[in-house]
mmCIF file of C-alpha atoms and ligand atoms in Angstrom:
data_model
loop_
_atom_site.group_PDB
_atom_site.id
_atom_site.type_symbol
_atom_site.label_atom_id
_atom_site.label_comp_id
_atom_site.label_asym_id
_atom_site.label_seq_id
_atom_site.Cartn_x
_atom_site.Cartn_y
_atom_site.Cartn_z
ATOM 1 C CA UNK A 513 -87.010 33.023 -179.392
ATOM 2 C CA UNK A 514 -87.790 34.263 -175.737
ATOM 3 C CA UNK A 515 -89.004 32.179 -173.167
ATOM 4 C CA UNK A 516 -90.831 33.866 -169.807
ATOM 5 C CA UNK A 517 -90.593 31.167 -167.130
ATOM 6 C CA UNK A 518 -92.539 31.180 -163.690
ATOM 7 C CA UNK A 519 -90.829 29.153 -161.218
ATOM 8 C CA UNK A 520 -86.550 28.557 -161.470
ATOM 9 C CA UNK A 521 -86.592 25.631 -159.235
ATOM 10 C CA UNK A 522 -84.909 22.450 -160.592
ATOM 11 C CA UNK A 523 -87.396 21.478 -163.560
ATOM 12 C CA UNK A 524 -87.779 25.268 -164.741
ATOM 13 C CA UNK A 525 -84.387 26.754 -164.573
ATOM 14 C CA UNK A 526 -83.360 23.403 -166.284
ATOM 15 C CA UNK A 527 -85.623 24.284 -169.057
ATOM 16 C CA UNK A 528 -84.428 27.551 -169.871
ATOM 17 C CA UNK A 529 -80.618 26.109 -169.440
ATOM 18 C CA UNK A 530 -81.498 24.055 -172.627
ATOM 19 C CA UNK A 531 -83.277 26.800 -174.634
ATOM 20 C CA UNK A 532 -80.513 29.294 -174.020
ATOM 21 C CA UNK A 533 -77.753 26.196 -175.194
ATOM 22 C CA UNK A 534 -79.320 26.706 -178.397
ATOM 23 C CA UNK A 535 -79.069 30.547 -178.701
ATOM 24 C CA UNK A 536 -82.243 31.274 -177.043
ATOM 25 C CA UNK A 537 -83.084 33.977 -174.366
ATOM 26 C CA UNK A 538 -84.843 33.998 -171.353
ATOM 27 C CA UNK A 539 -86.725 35.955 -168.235
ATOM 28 C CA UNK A 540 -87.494 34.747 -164.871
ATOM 29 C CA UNK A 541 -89.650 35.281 -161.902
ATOM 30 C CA UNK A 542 -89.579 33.240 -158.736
ATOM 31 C CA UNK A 543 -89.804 34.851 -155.197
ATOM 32 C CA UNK A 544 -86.360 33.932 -154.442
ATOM 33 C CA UNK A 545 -83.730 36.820 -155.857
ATOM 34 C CA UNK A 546 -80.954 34.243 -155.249
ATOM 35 C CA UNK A 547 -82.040 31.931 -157.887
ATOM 36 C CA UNK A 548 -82.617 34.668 -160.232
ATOM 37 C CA UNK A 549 -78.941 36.212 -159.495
ATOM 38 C CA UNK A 550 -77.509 32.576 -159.614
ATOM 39 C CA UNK A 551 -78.709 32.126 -163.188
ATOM 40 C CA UNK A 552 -78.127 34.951 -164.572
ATOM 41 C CA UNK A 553 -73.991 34.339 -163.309
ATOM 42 C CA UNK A 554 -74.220 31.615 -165.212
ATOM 43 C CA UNK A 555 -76.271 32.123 -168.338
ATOM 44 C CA UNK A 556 -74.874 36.310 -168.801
ATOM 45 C CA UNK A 557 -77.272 38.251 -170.869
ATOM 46 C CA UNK A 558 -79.068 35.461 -172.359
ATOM 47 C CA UNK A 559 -81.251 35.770 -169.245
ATOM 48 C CA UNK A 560 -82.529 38.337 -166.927
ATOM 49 C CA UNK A 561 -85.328 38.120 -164.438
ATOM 50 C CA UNK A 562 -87.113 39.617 -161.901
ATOM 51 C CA UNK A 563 -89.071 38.588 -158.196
ATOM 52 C CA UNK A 564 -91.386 41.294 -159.779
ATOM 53 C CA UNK A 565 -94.345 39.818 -161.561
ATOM 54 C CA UNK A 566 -95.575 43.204 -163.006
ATOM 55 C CA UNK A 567 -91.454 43.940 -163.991
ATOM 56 C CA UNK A 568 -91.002 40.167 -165.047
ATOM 57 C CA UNK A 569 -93.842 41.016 -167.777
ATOM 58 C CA UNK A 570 -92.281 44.567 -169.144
ATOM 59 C CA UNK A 571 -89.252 42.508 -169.631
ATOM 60 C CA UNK A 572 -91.264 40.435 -172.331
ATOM 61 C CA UNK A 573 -91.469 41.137 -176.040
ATOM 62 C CA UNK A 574 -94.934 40.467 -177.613
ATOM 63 C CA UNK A 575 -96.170 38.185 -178.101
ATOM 64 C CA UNK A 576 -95.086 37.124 -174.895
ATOM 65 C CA UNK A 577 -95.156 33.332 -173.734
ATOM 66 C CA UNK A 578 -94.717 32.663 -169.951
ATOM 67 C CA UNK A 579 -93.839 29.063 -169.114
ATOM 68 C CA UNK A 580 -95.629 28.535 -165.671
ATOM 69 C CA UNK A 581 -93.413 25.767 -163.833
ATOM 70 C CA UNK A 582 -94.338 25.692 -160.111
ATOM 71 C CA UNK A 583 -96.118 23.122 -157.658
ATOM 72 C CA UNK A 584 -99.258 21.818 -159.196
ATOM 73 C CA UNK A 585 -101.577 23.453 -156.441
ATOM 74 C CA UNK A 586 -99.933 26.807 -156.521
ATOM 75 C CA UNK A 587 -100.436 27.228 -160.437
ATOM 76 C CA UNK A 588 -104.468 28.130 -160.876
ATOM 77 C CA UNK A 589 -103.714 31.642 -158.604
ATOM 78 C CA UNK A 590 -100.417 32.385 -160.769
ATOM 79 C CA UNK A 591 -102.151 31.855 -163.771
ATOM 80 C CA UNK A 592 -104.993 34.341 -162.939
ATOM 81 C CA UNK A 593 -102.126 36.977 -161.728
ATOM 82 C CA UNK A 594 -100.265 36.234 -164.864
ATOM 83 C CA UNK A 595 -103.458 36.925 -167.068
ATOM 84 C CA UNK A 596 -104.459 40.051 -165.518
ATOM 85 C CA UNK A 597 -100.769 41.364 -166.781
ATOM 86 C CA UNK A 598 -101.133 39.830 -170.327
ATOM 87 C CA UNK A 599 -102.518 41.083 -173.949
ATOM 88 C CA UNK A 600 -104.475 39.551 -176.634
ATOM 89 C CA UNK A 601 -101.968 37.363 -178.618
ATOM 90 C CA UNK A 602 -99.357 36.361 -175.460
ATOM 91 C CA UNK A 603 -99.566 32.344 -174.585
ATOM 92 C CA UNK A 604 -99.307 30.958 -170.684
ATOM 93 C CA UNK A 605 -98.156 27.369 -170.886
ATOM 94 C CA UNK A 606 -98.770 25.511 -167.407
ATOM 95 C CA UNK A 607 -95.760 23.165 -167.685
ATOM 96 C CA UNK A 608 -96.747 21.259 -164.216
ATOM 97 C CA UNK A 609 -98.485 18.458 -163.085
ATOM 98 C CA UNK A 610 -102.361 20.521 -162.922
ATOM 99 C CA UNK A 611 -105.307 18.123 -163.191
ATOM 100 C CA UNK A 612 -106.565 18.483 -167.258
ATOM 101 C CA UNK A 613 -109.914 19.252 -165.989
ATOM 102 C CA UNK A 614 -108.442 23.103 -164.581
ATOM 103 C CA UNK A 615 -106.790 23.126 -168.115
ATOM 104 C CA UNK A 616 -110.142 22.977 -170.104
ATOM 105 C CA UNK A 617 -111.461 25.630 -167.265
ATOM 106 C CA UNK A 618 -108.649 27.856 -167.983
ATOM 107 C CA UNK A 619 -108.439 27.647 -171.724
ATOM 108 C CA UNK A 620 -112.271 28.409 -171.692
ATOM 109 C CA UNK A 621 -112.058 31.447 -169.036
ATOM 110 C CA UNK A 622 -108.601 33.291 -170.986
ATOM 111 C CA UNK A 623 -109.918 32.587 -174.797
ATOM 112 C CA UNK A 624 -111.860 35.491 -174.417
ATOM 113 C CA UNK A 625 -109.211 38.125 -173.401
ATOM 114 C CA UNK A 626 -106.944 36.514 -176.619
ATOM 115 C CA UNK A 627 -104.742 34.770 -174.462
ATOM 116 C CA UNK A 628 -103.647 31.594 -175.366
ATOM 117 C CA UNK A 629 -103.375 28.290 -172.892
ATOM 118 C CA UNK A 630 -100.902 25.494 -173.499
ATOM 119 C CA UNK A 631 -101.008 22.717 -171.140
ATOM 120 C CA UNK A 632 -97.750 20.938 -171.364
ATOM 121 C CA UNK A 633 -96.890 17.307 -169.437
ATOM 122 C CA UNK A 634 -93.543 17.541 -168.725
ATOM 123 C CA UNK A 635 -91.416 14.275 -167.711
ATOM 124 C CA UNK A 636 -87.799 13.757 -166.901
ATOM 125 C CA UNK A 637 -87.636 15.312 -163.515
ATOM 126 C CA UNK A 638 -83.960 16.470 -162.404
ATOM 127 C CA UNK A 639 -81.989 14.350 -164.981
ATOM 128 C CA UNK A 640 -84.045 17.079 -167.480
ATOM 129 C CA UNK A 641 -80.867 19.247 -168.099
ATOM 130 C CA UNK A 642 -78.961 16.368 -169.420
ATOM 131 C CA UNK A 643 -81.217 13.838 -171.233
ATOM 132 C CA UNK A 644 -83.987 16.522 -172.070
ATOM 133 C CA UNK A 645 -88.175 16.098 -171.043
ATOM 134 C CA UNK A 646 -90.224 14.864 -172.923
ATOM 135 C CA UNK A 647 -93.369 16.841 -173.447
ATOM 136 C CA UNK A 648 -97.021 16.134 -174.113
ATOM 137 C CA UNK A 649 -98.983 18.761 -175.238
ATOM 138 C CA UNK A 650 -102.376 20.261 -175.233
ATOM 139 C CA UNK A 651 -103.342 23.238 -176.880
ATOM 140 C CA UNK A 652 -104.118 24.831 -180.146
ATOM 141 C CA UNK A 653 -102.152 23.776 -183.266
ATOM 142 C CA UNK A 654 -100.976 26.820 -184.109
ATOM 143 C CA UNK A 655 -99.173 28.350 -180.883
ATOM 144 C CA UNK A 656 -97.888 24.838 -180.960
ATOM 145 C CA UNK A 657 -96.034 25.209 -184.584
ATOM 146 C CA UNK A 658 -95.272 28.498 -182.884
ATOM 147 C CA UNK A 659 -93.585 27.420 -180.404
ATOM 148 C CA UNK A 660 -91.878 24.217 -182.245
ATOM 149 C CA UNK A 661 -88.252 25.805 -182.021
ATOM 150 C CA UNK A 662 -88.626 25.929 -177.740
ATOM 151 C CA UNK A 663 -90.043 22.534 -177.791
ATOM 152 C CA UNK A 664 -87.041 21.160 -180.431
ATOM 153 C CA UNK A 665 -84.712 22.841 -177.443
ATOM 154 C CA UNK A 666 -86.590 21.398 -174.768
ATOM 155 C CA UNK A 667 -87.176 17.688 -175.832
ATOM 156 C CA UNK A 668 -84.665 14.937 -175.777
ATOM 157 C CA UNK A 669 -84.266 14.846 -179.180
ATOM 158 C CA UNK A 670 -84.193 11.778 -182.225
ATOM 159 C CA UNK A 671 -81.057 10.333 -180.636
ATOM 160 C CA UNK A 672 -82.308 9.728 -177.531
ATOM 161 C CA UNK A 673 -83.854 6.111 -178.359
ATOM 162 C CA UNK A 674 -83.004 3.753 -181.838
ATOM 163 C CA UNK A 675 -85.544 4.338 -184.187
ATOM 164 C CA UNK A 676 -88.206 2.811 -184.682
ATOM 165 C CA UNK A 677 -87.924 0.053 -187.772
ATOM 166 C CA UNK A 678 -90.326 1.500 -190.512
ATOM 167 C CA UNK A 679 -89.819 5.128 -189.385
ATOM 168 C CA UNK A 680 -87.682 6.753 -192.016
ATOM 169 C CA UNK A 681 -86.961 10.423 -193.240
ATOM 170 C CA UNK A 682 -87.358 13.451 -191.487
ATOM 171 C CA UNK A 683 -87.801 12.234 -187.659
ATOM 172 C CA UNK A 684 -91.360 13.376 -186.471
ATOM 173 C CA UNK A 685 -91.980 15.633 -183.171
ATOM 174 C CA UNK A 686 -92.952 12.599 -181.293
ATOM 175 C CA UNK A 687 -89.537 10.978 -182.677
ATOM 176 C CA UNK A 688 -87.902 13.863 -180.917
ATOM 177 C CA UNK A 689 -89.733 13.568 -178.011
ATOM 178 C CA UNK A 690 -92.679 16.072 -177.898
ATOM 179 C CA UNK A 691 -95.965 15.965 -179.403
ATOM 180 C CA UNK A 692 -99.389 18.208 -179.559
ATOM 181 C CA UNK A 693 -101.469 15.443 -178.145
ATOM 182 C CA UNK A 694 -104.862 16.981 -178.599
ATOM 183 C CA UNK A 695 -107.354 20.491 -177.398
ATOM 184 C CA UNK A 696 -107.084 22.403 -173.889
ATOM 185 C CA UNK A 697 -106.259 19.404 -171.329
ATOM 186 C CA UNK A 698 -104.942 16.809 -173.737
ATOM 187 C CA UNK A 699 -101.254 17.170 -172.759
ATOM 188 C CA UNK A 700 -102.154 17.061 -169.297
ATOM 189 C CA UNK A 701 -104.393 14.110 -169.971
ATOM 190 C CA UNK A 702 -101.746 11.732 -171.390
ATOM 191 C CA UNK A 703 -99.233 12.747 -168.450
ATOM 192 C CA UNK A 704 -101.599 11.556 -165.816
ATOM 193 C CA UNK A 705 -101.949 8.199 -167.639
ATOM 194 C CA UNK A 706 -98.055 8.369 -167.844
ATOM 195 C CA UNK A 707 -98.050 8.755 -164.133
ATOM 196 C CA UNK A 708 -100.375 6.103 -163.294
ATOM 197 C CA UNK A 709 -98.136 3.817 -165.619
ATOM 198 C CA UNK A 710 -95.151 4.967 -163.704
ATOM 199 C CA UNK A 711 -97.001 3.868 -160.389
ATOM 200 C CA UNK A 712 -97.859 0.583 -161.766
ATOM 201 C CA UNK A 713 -94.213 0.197 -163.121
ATOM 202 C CA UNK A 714 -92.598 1.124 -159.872
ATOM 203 C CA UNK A 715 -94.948 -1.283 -158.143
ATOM 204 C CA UNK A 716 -93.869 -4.248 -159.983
ATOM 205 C CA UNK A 717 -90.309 -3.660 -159.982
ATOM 206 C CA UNK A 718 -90.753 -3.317 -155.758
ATOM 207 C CA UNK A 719 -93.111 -6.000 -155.596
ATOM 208 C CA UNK A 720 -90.906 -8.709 -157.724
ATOM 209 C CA UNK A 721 -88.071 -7.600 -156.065
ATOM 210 C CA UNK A 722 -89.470 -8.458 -152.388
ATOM 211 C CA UNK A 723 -90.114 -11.945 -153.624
ATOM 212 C CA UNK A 724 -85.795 -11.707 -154.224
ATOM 213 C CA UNK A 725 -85.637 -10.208 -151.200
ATOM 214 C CA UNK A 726 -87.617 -13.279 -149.326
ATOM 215 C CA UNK A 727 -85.984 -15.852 -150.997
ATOM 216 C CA UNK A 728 -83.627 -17.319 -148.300
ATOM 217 C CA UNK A 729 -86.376 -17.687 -145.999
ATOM 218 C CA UNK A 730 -85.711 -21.370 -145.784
ATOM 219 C CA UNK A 731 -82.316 -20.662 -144.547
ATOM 220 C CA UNK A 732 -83.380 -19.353 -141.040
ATOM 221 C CA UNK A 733 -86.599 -21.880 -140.786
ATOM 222 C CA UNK A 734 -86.811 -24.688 -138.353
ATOM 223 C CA UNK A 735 -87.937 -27.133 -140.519
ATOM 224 C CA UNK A 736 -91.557 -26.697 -140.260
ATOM 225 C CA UNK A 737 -92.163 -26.931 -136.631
ATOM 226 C CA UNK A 738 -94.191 -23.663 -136.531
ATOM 227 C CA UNK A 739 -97.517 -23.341 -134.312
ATOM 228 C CA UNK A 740 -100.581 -23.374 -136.212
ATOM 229 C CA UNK A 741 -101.286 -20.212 -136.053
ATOM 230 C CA UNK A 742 -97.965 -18.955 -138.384
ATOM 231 C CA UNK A 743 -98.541 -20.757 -142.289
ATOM 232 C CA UNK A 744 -95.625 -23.175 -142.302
ATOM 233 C CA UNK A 745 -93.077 -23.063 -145.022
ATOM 234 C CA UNK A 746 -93.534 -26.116 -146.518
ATOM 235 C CA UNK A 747 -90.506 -26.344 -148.625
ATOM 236 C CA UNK A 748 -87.655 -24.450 -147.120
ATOM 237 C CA UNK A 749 -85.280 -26.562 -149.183
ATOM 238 C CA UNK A 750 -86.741 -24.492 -152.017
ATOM 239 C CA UNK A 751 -85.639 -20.630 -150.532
ATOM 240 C CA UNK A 752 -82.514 -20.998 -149.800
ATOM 241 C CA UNK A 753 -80.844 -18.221 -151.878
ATOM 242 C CA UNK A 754 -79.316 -15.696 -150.351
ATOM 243 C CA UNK A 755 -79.514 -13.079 -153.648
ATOM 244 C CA UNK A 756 -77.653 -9.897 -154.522
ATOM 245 C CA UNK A 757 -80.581 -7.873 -155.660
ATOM 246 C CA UNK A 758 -78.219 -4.791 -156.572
ATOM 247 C CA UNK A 759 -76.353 -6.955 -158.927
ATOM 248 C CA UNK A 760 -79.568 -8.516 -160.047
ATOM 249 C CA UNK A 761 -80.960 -5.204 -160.624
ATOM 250 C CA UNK A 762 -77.602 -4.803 -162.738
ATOM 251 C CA UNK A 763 -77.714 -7.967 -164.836
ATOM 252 C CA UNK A 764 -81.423 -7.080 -165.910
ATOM 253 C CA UNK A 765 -79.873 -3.989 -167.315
ATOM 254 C CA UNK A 766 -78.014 -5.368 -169.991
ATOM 255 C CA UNK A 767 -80.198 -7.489 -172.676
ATOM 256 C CA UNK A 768 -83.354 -8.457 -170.508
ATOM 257 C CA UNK A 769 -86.524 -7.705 -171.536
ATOM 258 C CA UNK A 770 -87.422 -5.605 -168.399
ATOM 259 C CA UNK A 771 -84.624 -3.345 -168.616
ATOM 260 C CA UNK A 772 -86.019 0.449 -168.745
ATOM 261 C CA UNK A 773 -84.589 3.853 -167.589
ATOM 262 C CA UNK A 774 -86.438 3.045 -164.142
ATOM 263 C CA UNK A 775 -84.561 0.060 -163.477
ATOM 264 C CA UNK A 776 -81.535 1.958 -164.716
ATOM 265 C CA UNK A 777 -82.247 4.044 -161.387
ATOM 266 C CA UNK A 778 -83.490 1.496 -159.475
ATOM 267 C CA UNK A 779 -80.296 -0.351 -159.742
ATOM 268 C CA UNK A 780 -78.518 3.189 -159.105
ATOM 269 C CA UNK A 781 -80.128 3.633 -155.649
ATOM 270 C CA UNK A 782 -79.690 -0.239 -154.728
ATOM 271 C CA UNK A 783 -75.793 0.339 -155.683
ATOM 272 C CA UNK A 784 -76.134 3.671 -153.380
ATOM 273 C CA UNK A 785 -77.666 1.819 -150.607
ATOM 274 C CA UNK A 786 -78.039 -1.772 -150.596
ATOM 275 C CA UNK A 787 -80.833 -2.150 -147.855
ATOM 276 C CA UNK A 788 -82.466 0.813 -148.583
ATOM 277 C CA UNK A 789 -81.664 1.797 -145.213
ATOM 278 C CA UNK A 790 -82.065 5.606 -145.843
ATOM 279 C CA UNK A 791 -86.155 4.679 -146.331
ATOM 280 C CA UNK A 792 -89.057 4.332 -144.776
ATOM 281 C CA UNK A 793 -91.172 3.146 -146.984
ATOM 282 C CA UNK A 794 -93.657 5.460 -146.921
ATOM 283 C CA UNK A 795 -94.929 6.790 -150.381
ATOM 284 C CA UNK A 796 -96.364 9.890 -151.431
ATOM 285 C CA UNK A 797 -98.835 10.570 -154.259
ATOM 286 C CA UNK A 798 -99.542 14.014 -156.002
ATOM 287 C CA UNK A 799 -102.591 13.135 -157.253
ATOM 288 C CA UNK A 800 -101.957 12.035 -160.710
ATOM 289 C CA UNK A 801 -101.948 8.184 -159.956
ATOM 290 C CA UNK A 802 -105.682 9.033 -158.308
ATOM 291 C CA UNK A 803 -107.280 11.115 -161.672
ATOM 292 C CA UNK A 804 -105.763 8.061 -163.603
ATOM 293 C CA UNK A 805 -108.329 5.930 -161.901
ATOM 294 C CA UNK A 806 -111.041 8.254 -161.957
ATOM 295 C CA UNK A 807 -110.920 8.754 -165.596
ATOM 296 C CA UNK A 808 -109.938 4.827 -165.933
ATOM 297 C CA UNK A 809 -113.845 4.577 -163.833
ATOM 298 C CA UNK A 810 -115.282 7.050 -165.459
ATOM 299 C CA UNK A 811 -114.621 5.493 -168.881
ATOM 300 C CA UNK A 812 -115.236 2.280 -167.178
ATOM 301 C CA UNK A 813 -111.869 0.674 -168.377
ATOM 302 C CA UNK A 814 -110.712 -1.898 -166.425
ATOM 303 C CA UNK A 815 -107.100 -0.714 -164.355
ATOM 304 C CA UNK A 816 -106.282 -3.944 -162.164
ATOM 305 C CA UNK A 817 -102.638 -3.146 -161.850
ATOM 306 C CA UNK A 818 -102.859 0.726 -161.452
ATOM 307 C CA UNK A 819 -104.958 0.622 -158.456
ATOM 308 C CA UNK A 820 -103.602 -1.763 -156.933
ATOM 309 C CA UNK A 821 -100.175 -0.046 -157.106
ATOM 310 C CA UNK A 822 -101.898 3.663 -156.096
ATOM 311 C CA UNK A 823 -103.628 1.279 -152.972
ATOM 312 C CA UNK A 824 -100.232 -0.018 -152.259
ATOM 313 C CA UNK A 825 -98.938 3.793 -151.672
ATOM 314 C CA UNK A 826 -101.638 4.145 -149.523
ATOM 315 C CA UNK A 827 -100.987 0.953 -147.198
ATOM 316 C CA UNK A 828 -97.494 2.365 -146.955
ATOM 317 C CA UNK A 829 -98.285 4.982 -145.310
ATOM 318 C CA UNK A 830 -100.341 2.876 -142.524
ATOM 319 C CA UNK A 831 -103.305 3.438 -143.838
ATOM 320 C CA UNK A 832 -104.382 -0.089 -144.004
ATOM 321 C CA UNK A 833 -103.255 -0.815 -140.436
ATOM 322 C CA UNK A 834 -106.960 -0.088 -139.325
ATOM 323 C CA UNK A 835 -108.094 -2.572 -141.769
ATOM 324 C CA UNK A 836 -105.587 -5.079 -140.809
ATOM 325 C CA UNK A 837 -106.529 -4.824 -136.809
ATOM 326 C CA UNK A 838 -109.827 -5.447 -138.324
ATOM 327 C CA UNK A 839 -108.879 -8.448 -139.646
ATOM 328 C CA UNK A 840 -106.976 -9.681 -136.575
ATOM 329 C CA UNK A 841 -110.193 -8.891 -134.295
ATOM 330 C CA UNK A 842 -112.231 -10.923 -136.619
ATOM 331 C CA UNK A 843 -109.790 -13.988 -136.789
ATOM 332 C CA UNK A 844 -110.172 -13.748 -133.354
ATOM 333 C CA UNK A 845 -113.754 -13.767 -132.883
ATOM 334 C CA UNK A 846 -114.479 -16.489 -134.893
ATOM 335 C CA UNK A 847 -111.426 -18.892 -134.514
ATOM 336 C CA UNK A 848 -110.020 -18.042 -131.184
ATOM 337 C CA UNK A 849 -106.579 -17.180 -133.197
ATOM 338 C CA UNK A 850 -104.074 -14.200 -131.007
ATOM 339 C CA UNK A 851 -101.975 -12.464 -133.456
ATOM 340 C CA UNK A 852 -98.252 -13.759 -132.933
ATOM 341 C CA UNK A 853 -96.088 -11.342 -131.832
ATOM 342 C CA UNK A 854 -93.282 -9.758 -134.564
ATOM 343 C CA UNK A 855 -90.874 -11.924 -135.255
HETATM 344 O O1 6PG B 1245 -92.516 12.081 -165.350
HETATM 345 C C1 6PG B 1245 -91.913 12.557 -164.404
HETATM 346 O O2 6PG B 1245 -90.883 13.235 -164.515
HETATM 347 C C2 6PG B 1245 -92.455 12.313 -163.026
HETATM 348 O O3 6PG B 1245 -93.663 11.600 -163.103
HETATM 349 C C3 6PG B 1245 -92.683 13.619 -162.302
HETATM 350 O O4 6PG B 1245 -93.735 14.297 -162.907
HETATM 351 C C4 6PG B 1245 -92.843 13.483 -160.795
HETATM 352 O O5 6PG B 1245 -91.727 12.893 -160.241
HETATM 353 C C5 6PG B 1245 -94.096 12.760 -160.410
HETATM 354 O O6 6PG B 1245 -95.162 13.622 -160.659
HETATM 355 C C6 6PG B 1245 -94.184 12.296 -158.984
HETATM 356 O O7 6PG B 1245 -95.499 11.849 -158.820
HETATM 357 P P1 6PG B 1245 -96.056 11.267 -157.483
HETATM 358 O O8 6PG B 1245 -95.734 12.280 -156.394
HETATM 359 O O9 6PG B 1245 -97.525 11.134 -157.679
HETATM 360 O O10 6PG B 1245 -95.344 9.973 -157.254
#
């Protein structure tokens, strides 16, 4: 098959590596003719591309299918440039992080002209060329039995987790690590709840591992002779272990039940950089840990854990330090207390 991909930075040109390792071609656009010349040196004439979006879409067979892989906020005005170029029968698949409420939009506004909308979760970030993404899709069932062979190419595959006990025989899409999830939006829908798992994931693994982190704090205390304004530690007999959280991070990697791919990279950048020196601390958001709490409010489920970890990102970027003057002033106020200065 032919693949049209929008975007050859690290998640898209990685995507088009795998389909052309099983015999499939590809075509390019991105603005940059660098990236386009660099993967063509490497991939010959399995792939050709263009910075051209009018030139990128002549070099399509019918029915074409154009992969859209580009920063969430830039893909709703190269969608509507793409569909202007298109014909009745082509597919746009919008393999980035979009919001599933633009999904339904689009699926609504290009049904008309005959073009088809896939909306395609995509998860495995830059280790995608080895280990493969996994993909959650939204769309209609039969561009996605069309499109089954790219997906196969695309996905991690059977072998990339023991099977499940019970599941026998021919290993299902999901088994290989892609599945049509639902209609317009429902790929897109079940990465944003992926996403706000992730954040909620990340959060505990950070916030347990503080408590490591903390735990020779008897070591350095006086004994309890603190002024009242600073809680005492009562027990500093009980923290006084100075712990190697990299090889802690290691040990939980082999056999416990809180080993996962995250803490496989966790213990990765911990081995990299012991204090995490190279950090600030601050933590972005692209939006997907937010829509997982809108939806979770919406729907009125209850999400203690993921907004608390999407709050937490916030805080780290000093957004609580307002809040947490407040707090000071009213301590003050009402009990006389002065902060103490940093220790
Ligand atoms: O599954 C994945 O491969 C990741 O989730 C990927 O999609 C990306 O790294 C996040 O979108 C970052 O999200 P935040 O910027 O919101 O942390």
């Amino acid at each position: 098959m032919q693949l049209g991909m929008i975007g050859l930075g690290r998640m898209g040109a990685n995507i088009v590596r795998r389909i052309v390792r099983d015999g499939n071609t590809a075509v390019g656009h991105e603005r940059h003719q660098g990236h386009i010349d660099e993967l063509s040196a490497e991939l010959g004439d399995s792939f050709k591309g263009s910075t051209d979006l009018k030139e990128f879409v002549a070099m399509l067979d019918a029915p074409r299918v154009v992969w859209v892989m580009i920063p969430a906020g830039a893909t709703g005005a190269a969608i509507d440039e793409l569909s202007e170029l298109l014909e009745p029968g082509d597919i746009i698949i919008d393999g980035g992080n979009s919001r599933y409420h633009e999904d339904i939009k689009r699926a609504k506004a290009l049904a008309p002209k005959g073009i088809h909308y896939l909306d395609i979760g995509t998860s495995g970030g830059v280790f995608g060329l080895k280990r493969g993404f996994c993909l959650m899709i939204g769309g209609e069932a039969e561009q996605v039995k069309y499109l089954e062979p790219l997906f196969r190419s695309i996905a991690p595959g059977v072998d990339a987790a023991p099977r499940t006990p019970g599941r026998t025989g021919e290993p299902t899409p999901a088994e290989q690590g892609w599945l049509h999830c639902g209609p317009a939006g429902a790929g897109h829908f079940v990465k944003m709840v992926h996403n706000g798992i992730e954040y909620g994931a990340m959060a505990a693994y950070a916030e347990g591992l503080n408590i490591l982190q903390h735990a020779n704090m008897g070591a350095a205390h006086d004994g309890g002779e603190h002024s009242a304004e600073e809680t005492p530690l009562e027990n500093p007999e009980y923290y006084q272990y100075d712990l190697d959280i990299p090889d802690i991070t290691e040990v939980w990697r082999r056999g416990s039940v809180v080993a996962s791919w995250l803490l496989d990279l966790t213990a990765g950048a911990l081995y990299a950089d012991p204090n995490l020196d190279s950090f600030s601390g601050r933590v972005s958001d692209s939006g997907e840990g937010r829509w997982t709490i809108d939806a979770a409010i919406d729907t009125a489920v209850p999400v203690p854990v993921l907004s608390a970890a999407l709050f937490q990102r916030f805080s780290s970027r000093g957004e609580a330090l307002y809040a947490d003057k407040m707090l000071s002033a009213m301590r003050k106020a009402f009990g006389g207390h002065n902060e103490l200065p940093e220790k």
